[in-house]
Coordinates of C-alpha atoms and ligand atoms in Angstrom, one line a residue:
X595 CA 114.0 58.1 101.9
X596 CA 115.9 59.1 105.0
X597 CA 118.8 61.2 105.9
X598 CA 121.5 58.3 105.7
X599 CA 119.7 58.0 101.8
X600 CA 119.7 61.3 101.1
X601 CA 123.2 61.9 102.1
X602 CA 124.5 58.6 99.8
X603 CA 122.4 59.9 97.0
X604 CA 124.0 63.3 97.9
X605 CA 127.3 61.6 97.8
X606 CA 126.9 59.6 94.8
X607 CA 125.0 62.0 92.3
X608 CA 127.7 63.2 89.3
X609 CA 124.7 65.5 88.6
X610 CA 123.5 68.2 90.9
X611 CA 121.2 71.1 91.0
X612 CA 120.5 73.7 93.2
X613 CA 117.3 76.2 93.7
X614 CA 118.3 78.4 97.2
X615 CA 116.1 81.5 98.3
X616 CA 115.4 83.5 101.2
X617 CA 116.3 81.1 104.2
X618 CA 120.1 81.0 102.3
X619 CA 120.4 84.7 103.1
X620 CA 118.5 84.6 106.4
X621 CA 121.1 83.4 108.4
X622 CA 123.4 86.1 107.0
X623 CA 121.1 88.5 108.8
X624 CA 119.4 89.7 105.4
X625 CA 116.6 90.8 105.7
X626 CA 113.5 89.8 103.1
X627 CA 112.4 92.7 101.2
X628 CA 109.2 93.2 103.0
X629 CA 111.2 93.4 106.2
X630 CA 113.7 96.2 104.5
X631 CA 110.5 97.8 104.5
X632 CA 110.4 99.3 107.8
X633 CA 111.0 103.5 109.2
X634 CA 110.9 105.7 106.0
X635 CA 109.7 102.6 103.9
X636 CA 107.0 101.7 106.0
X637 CA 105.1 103.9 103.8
X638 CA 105.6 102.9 100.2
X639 CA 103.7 99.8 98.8
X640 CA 106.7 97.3 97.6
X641 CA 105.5 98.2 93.8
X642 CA 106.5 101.4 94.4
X643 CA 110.3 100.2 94.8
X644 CA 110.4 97.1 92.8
X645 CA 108.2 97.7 89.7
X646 CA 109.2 99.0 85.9
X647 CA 106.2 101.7 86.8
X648 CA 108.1 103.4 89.8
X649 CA 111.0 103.6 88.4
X650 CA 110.2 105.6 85.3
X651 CA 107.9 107.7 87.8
X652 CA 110.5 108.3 90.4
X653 CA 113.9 106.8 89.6
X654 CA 115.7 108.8 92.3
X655 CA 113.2 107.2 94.9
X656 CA 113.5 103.8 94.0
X657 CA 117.7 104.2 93.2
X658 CA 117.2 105.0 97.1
X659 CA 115.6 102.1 98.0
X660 CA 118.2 99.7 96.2
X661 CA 121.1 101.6 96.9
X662 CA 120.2 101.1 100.9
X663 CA 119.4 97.4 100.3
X664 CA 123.2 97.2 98.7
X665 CA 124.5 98.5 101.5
X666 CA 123.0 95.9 103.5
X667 CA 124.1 93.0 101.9
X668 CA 127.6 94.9 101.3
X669 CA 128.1 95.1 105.5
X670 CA 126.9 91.2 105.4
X671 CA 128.8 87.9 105.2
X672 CA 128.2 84.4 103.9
X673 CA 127.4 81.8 105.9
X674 CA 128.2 78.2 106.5
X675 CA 125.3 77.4 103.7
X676 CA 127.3 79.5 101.2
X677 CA 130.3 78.1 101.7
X678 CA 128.9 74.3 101.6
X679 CA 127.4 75.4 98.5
X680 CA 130.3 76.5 97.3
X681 CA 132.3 73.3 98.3
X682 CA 129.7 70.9 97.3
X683 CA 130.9 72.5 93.7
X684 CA 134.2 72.0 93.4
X685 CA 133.4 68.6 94.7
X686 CA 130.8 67.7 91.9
X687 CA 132.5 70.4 89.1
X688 CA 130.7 70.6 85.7
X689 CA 127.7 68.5 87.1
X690 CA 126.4 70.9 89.3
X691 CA 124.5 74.2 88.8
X692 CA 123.4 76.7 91.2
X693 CA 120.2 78.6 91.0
X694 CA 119.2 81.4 93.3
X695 CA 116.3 83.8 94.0
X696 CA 118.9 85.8 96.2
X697 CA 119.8 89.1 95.1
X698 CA 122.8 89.8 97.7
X699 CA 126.1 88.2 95.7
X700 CA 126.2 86.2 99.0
X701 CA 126.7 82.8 97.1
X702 CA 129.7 84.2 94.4
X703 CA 131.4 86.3 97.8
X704 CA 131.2 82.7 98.9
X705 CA 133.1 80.9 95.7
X706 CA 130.4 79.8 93.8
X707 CA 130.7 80.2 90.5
X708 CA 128.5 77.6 88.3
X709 CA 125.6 80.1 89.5
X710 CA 122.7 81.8 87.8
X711 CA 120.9 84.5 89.6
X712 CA 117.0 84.1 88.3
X713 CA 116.5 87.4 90.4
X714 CA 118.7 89.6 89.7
X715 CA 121.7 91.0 91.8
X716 CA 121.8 94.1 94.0
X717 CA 125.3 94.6 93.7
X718 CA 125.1 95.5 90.0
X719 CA 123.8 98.2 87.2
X720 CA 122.6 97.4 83.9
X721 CA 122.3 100.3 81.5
X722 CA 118.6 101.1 80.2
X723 CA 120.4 102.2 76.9
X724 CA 122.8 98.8 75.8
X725 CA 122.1 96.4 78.3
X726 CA 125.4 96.5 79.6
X727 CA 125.8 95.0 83.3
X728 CA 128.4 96.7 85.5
X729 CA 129.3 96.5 89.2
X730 CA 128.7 99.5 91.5
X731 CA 130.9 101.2 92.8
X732 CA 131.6 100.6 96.9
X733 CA 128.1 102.0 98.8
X734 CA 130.8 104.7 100.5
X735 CA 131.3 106.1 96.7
X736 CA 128.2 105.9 95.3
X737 CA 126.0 108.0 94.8
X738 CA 123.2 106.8 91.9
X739 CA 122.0 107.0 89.3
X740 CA 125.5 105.1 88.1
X741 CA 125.7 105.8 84.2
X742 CA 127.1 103.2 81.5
X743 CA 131.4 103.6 81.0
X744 CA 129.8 102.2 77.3
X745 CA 127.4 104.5 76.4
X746 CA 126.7 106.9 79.4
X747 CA 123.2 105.9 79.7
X748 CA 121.8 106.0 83.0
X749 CA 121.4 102.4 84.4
X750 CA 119.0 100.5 86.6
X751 CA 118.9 98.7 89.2
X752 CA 119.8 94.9 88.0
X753 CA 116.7 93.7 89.7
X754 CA 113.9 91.3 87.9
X755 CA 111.1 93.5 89.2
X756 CA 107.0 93.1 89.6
X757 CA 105.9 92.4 86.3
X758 CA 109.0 91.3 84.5
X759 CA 109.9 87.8 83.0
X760 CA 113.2 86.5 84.4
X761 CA 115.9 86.5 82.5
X762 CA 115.7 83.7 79.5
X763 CA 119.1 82.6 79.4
X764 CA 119.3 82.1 83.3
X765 CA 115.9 80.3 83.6
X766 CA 116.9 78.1 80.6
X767 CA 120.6 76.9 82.2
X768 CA 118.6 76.3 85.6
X769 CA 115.6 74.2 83.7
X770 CA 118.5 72.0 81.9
X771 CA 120.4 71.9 85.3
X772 CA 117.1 70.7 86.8
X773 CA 116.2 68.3 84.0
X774 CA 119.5 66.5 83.8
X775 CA 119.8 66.5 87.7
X776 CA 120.1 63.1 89.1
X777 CA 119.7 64.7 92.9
X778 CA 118.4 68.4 93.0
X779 CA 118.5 70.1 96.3
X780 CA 116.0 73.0 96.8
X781 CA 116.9 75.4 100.0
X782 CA 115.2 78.0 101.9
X783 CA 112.3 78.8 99.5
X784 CA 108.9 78.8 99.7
X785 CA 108.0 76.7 96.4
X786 CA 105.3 80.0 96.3
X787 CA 107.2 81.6 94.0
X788 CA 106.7 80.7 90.4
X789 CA 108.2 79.9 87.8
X790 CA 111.6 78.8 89.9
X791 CA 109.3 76.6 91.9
X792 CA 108.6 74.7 88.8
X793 CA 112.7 74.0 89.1
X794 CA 111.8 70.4 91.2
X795 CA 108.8 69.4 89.4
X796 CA 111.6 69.3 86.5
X797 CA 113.3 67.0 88.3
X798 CA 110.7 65.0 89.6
X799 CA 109.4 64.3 85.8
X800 CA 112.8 62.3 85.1
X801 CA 112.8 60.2 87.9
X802 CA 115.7 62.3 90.0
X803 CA 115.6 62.9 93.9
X804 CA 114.9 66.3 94.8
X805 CA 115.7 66.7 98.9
X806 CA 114.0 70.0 100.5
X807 CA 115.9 71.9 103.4
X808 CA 113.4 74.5 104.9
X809 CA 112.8 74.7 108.8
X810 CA 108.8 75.0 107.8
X811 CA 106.7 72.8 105.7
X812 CA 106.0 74.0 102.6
X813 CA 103.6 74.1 99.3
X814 CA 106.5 71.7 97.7
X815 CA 106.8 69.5 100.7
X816 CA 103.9 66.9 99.3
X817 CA 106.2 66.3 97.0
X818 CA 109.9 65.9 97.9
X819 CA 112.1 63.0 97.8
X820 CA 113.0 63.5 101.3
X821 CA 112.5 66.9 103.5
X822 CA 114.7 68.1 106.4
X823 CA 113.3 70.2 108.9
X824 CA 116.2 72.7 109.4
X825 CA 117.7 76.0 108.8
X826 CA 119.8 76.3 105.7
X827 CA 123.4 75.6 107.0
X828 CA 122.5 73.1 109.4
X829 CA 120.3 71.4 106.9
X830 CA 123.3 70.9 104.2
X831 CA 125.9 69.9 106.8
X832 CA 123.4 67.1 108.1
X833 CA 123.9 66.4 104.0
X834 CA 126.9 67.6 103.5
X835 CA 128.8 65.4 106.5
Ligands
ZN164 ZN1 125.2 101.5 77.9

């Protein structure tokens, strides 16, 4: 397949599904979480921010940690991958799902809204008591841990962490999304990070395209449909024309 192919399949699909990852946020200047890791961080292992095991050791700690990364991806803004994203939905409506490993809200500040979040999102609570998901409040008024308008339980960062499944119901819609896709579209990820990575192989299995946009090769790259050799945004407006 080549570009003009990719782009008519693009075009033509009623069904489209999308897996984007770290590249997407990238070129918003957001940095990966090992990179967040730098000054007073430099000295914690990432399992001792991003595990179930910290944070019932040292909640305040890892609040810390989170409440810094939110604050990051508050002062950030989508970019021109977001917003294609977000266009390419209203274009293909109830056909197309969006999947992300991104934890910033970068794609629903952007206007996606047929989105699950397999990762979790950094700009959200969810209380350890009911389960109840609430935004926080602006990182100028916050101070954590937030507690539950519900039930007044103290809530968690709304974070998959080491050692946690992903959430069911968003790794089911993503795995139907991905099965029923006639072109799927996987963005600025690895393909190292199981079981999202899986996402294209679903595809693959009932004979739909799947079209990789990643500036380096990668584990999945054997595999693709087609693979461009670009940045995120320039990648989908090469598909996107
Ligand atoms: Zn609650």
């Amino acid at each position: 397949m080549n570009l003009q192919q990719a782009r008519d399949a693009l075009r033509s699909a009623r069904r489209v599904a999308v897996l984007t990852g770290a590249g997407v946020s990238a070129e918003s200047g957001i940095p990966t979480f090992r990179d967040a890791m730098s000054g007073h961080w430099s000295r914690f292992r990432p399992e001792d921010l991003a595990s179930p095991e910290a944070y019932y050791r040292d909640p305040e700690t890892v609040w810390q940690w989170y409440a810094g990364r939110y604050a990051d991806v508050t002062r950030a803004q989508p970019n021109r991958a977001h917003t294609l994203l977000a266009q390419l939905e209203r274009e293909k409506a109830e056909g197309f799902l969006l999947a992300t490993q991104n934890v910033d809200g970068l794609h629903t500040r952007a206007g996606s809204g047929r989105l699950v979040e397999l990762h979790g999102n950094l700009t959200t609570a969810r209380c350890e008591a009911c389960g109840a998901v609430a935004p926080l409040p602006s990182p100028g008024a916050f101070t954590p841990p937030p507690s539950c308008s519900a039930c007044q339980g103290r809530m968690r960062p709304n974070i998959v962490w080491f050692g946690e499944f992903l959430p069911e119901d968003a790794l089911a819609a993503a795995t139907g999304a991905f099965q029923r896709a006639d072109v799927a579209l996987i963005i600025g990820t690895s393909g190292a990070v199981y079981p999202a990575a899986g996402l294209a192989f679903e595809t693959l299995r009932e004979g739909g395209t799947v079209i990789e946009v990643n500036p380096e090769e990668t584990e999945l790259t054997p595999y693709m449909t087609f693979s461009l050799r670009q940045v995120a945004s320039g990648g989908l407006a090469s598909l996107c024309p």
